[in-house]
PDB file of N, CA and C in Angstrom:
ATOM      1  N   UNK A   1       0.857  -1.168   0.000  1.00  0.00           N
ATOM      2  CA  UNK A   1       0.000   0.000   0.000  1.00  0.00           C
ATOM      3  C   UNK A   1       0.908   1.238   0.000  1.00  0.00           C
ATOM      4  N   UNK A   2       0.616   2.063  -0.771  1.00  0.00           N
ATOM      5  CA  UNK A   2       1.261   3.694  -1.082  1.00  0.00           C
ATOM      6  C   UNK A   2       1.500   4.007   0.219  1.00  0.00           C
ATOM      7  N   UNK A   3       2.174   5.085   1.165  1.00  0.00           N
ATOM      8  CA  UNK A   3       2.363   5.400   2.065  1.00  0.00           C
ATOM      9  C   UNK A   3       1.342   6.280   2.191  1.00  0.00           C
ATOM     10  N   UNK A   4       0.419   7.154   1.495  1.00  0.00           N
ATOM     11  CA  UNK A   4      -0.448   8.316   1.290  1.00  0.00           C
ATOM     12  C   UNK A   4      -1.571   7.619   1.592  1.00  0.00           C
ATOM     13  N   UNK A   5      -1.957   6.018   1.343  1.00  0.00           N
ATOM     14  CA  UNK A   5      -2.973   5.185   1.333  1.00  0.00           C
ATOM     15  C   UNK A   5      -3.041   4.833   3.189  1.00  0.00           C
ATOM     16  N   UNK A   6      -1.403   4.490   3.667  1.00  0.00           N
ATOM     17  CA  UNK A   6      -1.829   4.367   4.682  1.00  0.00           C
ATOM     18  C   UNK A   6      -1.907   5.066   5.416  1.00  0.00           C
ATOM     19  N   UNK A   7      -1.877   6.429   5.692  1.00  0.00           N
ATOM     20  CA  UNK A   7      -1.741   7.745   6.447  1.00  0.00           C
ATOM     21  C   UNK A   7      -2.980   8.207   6.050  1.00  0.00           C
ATOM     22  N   UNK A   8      -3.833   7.454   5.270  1.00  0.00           N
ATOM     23  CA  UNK A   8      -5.271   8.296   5.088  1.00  0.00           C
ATOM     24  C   UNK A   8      -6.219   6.992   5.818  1.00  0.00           C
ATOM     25  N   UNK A   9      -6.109   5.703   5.472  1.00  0.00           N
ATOM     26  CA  UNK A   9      -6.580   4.586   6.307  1.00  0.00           C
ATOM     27  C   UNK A   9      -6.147   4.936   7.907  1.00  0.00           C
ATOM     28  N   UNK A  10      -5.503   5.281   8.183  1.00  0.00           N
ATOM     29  CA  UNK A  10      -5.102   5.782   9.828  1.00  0.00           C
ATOM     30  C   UNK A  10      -5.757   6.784  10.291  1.00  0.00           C
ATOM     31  N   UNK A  11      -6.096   7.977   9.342  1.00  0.00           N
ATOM     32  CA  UNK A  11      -6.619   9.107   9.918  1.00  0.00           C
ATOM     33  C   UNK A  11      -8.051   8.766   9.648  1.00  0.00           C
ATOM     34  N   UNK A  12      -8.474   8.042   8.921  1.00  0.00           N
ATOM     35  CA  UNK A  12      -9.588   7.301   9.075  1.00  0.00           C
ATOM     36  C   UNK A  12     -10.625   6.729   9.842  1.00  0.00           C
ATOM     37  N   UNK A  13      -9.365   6.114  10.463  1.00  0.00           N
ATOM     38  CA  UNK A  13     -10.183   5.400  11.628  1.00  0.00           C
ATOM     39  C   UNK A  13      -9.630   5.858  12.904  1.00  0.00           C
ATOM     40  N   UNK A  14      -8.775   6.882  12.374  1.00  0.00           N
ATOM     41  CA  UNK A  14      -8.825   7.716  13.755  1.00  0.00           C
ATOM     42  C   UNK A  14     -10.209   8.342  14.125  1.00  0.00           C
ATOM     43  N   UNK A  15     -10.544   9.205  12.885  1.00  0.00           N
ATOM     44  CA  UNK A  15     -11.446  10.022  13.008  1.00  0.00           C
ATOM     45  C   UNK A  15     -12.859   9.233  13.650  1.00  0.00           C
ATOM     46  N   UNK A  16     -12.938   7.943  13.366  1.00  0.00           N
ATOM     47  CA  UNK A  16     -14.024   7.131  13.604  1.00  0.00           C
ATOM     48  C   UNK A  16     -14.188   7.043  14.698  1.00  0.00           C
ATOM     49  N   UNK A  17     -13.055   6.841  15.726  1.00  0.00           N
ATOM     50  CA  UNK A  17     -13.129   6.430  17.001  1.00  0.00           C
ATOM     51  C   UNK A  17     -13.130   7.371  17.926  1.00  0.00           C
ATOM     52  N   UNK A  18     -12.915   8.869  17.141  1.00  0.00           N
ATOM     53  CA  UNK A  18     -13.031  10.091  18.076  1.00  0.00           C
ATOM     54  C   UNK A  18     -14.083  10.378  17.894  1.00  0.00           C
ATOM     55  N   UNK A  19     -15.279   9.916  16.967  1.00  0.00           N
ATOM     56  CA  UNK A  19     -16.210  10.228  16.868  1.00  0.00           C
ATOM     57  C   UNK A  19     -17.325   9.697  17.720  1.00  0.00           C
ATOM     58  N   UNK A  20     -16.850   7.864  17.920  1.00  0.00           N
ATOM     59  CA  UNK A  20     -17.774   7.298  18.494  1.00  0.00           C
ATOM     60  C   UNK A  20     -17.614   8.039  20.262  1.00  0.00           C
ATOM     61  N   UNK A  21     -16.365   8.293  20.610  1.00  0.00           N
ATOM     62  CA  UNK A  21     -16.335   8.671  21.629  1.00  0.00           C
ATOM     63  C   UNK A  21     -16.852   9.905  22.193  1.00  0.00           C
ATOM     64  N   UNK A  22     -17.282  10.753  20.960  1.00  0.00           N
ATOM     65  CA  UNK A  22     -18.067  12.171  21.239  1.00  0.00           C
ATOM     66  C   UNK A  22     -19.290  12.092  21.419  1.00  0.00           C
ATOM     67  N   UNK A  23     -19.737  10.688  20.842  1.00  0.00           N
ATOM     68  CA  UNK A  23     -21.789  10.691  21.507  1.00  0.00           C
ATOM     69  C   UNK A  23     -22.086  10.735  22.642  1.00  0.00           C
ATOM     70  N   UNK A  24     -23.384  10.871  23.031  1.00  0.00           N
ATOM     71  CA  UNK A  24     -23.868  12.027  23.987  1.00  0.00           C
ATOM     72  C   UNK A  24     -23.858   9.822  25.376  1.00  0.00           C
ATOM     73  N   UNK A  25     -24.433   9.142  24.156  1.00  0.00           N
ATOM     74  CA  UNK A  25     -24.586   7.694  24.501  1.00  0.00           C
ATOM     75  C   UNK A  25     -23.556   7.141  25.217  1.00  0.00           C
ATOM     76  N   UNK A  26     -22.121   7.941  24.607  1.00  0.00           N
ATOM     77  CA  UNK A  26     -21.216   6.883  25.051  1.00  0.00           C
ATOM     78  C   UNK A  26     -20.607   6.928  26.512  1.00  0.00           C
ATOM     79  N   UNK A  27     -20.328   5.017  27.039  1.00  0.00           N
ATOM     80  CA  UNK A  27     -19.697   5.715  28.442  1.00  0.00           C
ATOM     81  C   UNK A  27     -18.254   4.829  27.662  1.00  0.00           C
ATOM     82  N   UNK A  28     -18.024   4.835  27.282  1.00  0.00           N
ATOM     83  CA  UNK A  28     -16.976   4.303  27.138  1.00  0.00           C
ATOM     84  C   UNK A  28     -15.421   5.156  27.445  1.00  0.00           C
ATOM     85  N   UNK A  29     -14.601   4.554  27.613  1.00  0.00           N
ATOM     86  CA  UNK A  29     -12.789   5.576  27.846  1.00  0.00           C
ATOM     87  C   UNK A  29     -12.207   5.017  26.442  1.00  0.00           C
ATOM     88  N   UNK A  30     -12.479   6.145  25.454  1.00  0.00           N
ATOM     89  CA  UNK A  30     -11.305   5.898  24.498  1.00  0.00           C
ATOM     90  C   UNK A  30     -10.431   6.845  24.109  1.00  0.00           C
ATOM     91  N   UNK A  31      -8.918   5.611  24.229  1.00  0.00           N
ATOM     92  CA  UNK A  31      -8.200   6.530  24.109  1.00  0.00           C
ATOM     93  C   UNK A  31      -7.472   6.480  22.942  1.00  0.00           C
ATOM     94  N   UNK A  32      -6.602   6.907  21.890  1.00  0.00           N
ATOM     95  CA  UNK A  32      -5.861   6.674  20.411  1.00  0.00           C
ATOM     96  C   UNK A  32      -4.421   7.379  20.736  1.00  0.00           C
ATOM     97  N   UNK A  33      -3.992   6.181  20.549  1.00  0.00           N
ATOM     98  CA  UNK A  33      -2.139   6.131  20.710  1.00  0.00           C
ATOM     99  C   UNK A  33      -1.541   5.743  19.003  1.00  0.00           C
ATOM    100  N   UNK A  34      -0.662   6.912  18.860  1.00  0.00           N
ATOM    101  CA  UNK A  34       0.181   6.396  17.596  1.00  0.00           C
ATOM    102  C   UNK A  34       1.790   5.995  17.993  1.00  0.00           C
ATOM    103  N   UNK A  35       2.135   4.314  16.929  1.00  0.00           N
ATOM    104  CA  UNK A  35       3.003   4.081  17.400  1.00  0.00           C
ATOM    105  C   UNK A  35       3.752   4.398  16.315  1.00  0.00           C
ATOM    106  N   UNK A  36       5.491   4.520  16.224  1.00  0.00           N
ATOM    107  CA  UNK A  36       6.218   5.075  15.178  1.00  0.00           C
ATOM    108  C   UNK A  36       6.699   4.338  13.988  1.00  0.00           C
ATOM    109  N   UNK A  37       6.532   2.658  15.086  1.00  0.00           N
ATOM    110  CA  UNK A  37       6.772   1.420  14.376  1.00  0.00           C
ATOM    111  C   UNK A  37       5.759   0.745  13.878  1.00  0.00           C
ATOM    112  N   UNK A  38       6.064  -0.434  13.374  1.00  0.00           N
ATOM    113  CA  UNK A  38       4.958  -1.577  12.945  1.00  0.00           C
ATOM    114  C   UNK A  38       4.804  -2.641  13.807  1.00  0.00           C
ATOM    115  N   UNK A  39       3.605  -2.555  15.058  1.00  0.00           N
ATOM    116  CA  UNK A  39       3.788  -4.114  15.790  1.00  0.00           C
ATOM    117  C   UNK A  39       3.687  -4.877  14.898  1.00  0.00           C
ATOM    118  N   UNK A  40       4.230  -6.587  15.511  1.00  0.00           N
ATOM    119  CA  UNK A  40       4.230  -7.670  15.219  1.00  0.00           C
ATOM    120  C   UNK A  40       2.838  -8.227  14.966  1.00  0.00           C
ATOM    121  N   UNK A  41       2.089  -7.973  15.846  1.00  0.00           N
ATOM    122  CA  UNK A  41       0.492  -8.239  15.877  1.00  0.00           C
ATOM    123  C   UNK A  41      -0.282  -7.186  16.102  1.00  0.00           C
ATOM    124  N   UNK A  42      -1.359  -6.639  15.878  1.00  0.00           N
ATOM    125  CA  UNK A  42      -2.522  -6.110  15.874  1.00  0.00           C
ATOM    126  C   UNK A  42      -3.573  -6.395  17.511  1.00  0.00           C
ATOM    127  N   UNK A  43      -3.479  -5.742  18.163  1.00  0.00           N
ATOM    128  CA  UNK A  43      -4.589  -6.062  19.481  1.00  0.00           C
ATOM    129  C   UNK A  43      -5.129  -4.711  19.853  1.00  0.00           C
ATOM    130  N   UNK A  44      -6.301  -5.399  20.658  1.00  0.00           N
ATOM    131  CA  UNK A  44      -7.237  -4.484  21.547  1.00  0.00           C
ATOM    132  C   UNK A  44      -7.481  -4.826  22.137  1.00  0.00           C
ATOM    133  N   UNK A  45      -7.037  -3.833  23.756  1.00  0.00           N
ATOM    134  CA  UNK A  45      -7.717  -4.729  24.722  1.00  0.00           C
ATOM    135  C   UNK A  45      -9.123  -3.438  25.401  1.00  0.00           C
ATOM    136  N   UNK A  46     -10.177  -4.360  26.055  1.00  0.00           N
ATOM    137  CA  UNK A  46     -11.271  -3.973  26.522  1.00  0.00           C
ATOM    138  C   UNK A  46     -11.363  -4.339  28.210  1.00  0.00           C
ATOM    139  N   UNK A  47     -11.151  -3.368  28.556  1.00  0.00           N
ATOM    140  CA  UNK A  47     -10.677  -3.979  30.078  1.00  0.00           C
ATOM    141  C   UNK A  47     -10.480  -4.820  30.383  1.00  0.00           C
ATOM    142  N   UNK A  48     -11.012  -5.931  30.793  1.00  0.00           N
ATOM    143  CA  UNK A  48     -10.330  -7.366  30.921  1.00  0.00           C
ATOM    144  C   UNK A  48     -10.645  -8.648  30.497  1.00  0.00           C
ATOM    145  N   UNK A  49     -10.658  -8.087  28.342  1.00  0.00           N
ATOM    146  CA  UNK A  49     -10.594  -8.448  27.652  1.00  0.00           C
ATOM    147  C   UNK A  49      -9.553  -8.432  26.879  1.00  0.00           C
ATOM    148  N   UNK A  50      -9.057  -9.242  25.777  1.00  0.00           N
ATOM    149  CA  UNK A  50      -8.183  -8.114  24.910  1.00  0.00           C
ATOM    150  C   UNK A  50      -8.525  -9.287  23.387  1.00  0.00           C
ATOM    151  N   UNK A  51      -8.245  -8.564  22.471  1.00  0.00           N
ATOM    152  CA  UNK A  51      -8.311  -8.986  20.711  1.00  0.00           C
ATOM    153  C   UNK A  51      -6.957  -9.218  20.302  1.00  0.00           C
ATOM    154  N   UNK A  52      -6.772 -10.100  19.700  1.00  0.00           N
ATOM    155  CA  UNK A  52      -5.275 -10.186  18.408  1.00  0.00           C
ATOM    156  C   UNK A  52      -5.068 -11.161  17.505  1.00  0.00           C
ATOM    157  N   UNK A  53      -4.771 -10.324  16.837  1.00  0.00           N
ATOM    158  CA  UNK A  53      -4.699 -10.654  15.346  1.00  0.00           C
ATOM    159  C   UNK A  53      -3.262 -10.768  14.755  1.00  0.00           C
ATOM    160  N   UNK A  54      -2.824 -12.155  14.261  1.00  0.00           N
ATOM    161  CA  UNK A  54      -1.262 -11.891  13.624  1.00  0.00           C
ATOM    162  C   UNK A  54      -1.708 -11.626  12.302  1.00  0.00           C
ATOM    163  N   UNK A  55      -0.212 -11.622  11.722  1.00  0.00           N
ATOM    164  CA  UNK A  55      -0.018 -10.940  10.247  1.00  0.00           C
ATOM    165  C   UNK A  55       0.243 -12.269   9.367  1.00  0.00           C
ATOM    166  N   UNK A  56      -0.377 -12.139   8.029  1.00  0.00           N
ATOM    167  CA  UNK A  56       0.260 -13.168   7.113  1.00  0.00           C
ATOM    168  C   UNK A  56       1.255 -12.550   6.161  1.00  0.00           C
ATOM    169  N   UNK A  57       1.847 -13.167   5.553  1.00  0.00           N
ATOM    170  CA  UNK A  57       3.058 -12.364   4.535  1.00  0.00           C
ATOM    171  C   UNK A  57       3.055 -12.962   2.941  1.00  0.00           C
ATOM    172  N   UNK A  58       1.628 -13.006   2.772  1.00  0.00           N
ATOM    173  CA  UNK A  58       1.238 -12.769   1.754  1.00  0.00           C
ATOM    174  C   UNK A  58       0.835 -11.873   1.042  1.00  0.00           C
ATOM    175  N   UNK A  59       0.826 -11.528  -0.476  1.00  0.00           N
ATOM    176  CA  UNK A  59       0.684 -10.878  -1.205  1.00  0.00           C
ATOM    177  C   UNK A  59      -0.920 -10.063  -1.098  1.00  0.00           C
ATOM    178  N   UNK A  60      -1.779 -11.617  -1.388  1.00  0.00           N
ATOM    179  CA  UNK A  60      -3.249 -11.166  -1.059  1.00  0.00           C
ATOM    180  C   UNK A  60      -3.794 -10.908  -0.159  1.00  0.00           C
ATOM    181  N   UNK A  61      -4.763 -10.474   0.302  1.00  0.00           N
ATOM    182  CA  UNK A  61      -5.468 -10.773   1.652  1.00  0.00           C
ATOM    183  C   UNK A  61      -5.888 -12.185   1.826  1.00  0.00           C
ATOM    184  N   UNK A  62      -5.626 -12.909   2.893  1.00  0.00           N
ATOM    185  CA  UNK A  62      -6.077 -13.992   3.421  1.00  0.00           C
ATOM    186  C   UNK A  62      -6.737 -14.125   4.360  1.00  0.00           C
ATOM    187  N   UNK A  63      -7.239 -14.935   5.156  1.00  0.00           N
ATOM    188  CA  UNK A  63      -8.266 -15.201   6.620  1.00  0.00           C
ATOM    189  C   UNK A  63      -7.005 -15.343   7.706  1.00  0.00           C
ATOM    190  N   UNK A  64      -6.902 -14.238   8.602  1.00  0.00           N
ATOM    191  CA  UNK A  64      -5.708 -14.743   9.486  1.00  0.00           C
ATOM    192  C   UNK A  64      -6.728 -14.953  11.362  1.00  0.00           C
ATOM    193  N   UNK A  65      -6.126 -15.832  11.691  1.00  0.00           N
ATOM    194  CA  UNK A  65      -6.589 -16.334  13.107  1.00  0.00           C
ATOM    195  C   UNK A  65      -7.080 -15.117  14.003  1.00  0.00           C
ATOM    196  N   UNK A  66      -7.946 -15.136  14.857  1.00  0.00           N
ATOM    197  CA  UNK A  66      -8.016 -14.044  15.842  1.00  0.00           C
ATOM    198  C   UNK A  66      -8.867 -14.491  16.571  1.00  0.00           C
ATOM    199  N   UNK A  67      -7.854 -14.266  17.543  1.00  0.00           N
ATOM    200  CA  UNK A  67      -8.390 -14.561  19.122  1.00  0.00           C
ATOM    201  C   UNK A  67      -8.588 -13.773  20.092  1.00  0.00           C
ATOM    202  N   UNK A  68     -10.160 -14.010  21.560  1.00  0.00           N
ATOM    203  CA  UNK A  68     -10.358 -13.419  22.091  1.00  0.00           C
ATOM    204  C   UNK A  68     -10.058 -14.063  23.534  1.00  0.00           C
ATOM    205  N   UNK A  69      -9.129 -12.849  24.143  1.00  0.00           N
ATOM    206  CA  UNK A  69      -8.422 -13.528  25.721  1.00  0.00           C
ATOM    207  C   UNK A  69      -8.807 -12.937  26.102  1.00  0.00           C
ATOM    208  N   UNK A  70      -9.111 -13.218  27.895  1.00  0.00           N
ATOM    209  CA  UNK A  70      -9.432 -13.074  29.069  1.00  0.00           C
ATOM    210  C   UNK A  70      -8.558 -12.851  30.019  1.00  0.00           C
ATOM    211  N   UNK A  71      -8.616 -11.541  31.149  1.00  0.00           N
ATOM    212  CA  UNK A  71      -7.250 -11.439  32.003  1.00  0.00           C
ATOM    213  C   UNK A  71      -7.196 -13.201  33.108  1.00  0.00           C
ATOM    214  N   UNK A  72      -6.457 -13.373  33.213  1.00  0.00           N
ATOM    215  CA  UNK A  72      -6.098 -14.263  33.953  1.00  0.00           C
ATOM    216  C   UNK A  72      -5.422 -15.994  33.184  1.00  0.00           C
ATOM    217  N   UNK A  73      -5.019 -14.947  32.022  1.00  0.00           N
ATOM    218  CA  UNK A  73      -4.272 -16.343  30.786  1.00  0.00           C
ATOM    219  C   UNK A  73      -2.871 -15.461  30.418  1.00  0.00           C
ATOM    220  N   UNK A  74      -2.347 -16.471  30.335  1.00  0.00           N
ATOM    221  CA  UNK A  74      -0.912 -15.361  29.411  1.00  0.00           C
ATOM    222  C   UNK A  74      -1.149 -15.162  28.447  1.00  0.00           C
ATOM    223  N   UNK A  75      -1.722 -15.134  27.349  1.00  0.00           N
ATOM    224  CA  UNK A  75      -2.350 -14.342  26.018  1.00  0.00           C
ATOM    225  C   UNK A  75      -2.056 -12.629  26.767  1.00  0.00           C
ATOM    226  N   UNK A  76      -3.803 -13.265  27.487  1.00  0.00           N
ATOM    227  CA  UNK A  76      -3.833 -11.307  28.086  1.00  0.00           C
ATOM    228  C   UNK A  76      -2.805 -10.752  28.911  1.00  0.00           C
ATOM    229  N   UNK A  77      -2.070 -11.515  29.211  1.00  0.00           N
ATOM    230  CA  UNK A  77      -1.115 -10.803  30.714  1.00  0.00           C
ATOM    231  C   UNK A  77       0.474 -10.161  29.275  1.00  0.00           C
ATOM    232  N   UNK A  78       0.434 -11.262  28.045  1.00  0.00           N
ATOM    233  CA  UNK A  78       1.409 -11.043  27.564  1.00  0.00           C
ATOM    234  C   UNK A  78       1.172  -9.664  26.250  1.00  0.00           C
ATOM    235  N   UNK A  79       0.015  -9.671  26.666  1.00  0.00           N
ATOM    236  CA  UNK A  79      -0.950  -8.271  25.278  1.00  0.00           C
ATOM    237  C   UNK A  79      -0.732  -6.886  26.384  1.00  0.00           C
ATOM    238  N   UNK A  80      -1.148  -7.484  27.260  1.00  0.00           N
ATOM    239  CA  UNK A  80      -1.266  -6.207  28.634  1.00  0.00           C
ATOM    240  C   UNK A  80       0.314  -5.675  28.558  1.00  0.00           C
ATOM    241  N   UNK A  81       0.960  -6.483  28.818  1.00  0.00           N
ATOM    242  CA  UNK A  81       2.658  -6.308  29.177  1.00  0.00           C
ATOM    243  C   UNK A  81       3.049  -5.173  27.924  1.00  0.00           C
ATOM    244  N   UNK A  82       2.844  -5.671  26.690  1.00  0.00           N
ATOM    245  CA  UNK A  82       3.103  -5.054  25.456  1.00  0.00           C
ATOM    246  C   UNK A  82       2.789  -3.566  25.185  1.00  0.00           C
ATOM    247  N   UNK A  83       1.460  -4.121  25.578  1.00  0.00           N
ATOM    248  CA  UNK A  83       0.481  -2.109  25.558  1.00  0.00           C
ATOM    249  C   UNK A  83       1.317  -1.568  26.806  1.00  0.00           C
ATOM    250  N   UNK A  84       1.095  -2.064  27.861  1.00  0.00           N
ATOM    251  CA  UNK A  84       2.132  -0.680  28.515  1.00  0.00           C
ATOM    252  C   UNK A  84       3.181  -0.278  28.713  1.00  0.00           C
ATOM    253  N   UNK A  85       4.293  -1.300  28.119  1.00  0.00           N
ATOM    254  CA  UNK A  85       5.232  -0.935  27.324  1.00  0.00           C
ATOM    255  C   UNK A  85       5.486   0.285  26.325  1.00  0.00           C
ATOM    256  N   UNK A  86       4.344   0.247  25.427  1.00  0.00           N
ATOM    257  CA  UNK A  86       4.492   1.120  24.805  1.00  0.00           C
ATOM    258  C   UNK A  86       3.679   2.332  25.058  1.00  0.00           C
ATOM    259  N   UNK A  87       3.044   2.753  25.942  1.00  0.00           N
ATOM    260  CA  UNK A  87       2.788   3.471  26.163  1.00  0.00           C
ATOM    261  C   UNK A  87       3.098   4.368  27.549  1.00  0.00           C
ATOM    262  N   UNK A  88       4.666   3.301  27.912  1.00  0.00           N
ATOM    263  CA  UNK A  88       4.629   4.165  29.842  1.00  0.00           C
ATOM    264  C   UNK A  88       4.985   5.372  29.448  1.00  0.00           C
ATOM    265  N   UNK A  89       5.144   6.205  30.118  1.00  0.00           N
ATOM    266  CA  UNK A  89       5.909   7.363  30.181  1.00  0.00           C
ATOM    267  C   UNK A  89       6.887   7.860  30.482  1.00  0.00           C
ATOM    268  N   UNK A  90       7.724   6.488  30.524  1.00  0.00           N
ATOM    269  CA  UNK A  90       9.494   7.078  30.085  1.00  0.00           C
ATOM    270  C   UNK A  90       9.800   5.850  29.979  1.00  0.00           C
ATOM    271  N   UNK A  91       9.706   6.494  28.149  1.00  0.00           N
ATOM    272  CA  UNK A  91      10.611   5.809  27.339  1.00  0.00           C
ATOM    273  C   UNK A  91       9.482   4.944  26.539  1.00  0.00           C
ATOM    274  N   UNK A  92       8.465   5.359  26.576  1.00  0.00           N
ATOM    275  CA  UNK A  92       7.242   4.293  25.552  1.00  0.00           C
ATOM    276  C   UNK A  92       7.289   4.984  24.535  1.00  0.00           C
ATOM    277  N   UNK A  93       7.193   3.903  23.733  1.00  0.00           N
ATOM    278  CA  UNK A  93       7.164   4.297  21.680  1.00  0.00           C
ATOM    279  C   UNK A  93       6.131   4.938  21.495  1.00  0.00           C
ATOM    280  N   UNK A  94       5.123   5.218  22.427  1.00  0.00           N
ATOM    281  CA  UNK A  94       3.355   5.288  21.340  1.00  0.00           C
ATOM    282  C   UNK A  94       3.139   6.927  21.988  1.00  0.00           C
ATOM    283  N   UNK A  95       2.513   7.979  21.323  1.00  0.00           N
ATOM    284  CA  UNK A  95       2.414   9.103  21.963  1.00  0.00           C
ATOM    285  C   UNK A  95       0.122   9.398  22.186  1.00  0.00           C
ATOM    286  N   UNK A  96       0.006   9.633  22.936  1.00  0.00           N
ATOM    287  CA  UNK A  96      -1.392   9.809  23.045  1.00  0.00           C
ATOM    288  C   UNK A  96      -1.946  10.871  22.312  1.00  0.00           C
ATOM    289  N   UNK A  97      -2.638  10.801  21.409  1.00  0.00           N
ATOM    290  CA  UNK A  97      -3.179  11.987  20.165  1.00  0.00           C
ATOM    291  C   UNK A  97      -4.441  11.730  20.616  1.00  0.00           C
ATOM    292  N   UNK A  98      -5.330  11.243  21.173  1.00  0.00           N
ATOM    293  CA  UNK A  98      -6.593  11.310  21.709  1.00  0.00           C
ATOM    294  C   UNK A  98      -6.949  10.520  22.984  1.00  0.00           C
ATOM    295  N   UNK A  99      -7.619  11.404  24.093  1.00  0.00           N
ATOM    296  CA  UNK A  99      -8.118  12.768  23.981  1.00  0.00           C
ATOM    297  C   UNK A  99      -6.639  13.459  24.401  1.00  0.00           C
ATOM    298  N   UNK A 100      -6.363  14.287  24.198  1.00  0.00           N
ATOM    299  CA  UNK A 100      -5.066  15.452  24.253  1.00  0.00           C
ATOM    300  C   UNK A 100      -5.195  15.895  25.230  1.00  0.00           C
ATOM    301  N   UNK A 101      -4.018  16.037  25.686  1.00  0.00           N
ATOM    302  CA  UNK A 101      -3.306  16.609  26.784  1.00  0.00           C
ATOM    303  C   UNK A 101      -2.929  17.794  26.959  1.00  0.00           C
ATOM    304  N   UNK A 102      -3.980  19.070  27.226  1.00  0.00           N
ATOM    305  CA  UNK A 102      -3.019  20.273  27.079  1.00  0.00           C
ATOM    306  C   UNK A 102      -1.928  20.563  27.795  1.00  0.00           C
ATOM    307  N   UNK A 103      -1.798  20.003  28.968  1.00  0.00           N
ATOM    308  CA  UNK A 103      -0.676  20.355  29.565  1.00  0.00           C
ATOM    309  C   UNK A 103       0.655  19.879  28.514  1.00  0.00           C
ATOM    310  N   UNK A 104       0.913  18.262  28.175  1.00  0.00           N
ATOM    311  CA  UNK A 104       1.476  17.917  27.169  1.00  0.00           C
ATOM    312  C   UNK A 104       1.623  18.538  25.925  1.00  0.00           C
ATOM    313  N   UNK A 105       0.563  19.123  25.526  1.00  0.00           N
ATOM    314  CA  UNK A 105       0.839  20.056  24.051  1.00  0.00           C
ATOM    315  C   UNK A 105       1.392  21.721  24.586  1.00  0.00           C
ATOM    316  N   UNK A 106       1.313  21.876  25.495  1.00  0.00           N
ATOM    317  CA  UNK A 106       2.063  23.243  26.038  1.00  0.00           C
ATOM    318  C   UNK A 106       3.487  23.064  25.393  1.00  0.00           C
TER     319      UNK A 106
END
């Protein structure tokens, strides 16, 4: 994919998820972290849930596995470990672009 393709698929579904989080409905905490790299796998976790998805290294799109873990398995303890890794605050790869931090954007 063009690099222009994926920087518009990103702001994409950025925009989607800042959106769902602006309804009047929602109780949800969302938050949108950009990372600089490419993880290995794809996850989400939902409090003490989490999603992941590996990658195939094929050309086409294919059907790739995805699984849903529960805290109290190493799946989730090893998805958990990962996300806050990258997101501690000294020295995590991922920077928080939603919701913003004014003190941080000062």
């Amino acid at each position: 994919m063009p690099p222009e393709d994926v920087r518009a698929a990103i702001d994409g579904a950025r925009r989607y998820f800042e959106a769902l989080a602006s309804r009047p409905q929602s109780q949800a905490t969302i938050q949108i972290w950009l990372l600089p790299i490419a993880p290995m796998l794809t996850f989400y976790r939902f409090d003490r849930r989490a999603v992941f998805t590996i990658y195939n290294h094929q050309r086409d799109r294919a059907p790739v596995p995805t699984f849903i873990v529960e805290q109290g398995g190493t799946l989730y303890d090893f998805i958990r470990s990962e996300f806050d890794a990258m997101i501690k605050s000294d020295g995590g790869l991922a920077r928080c672009v939603f919701p913003r931090d004014p003190v941080a954007d000062a």
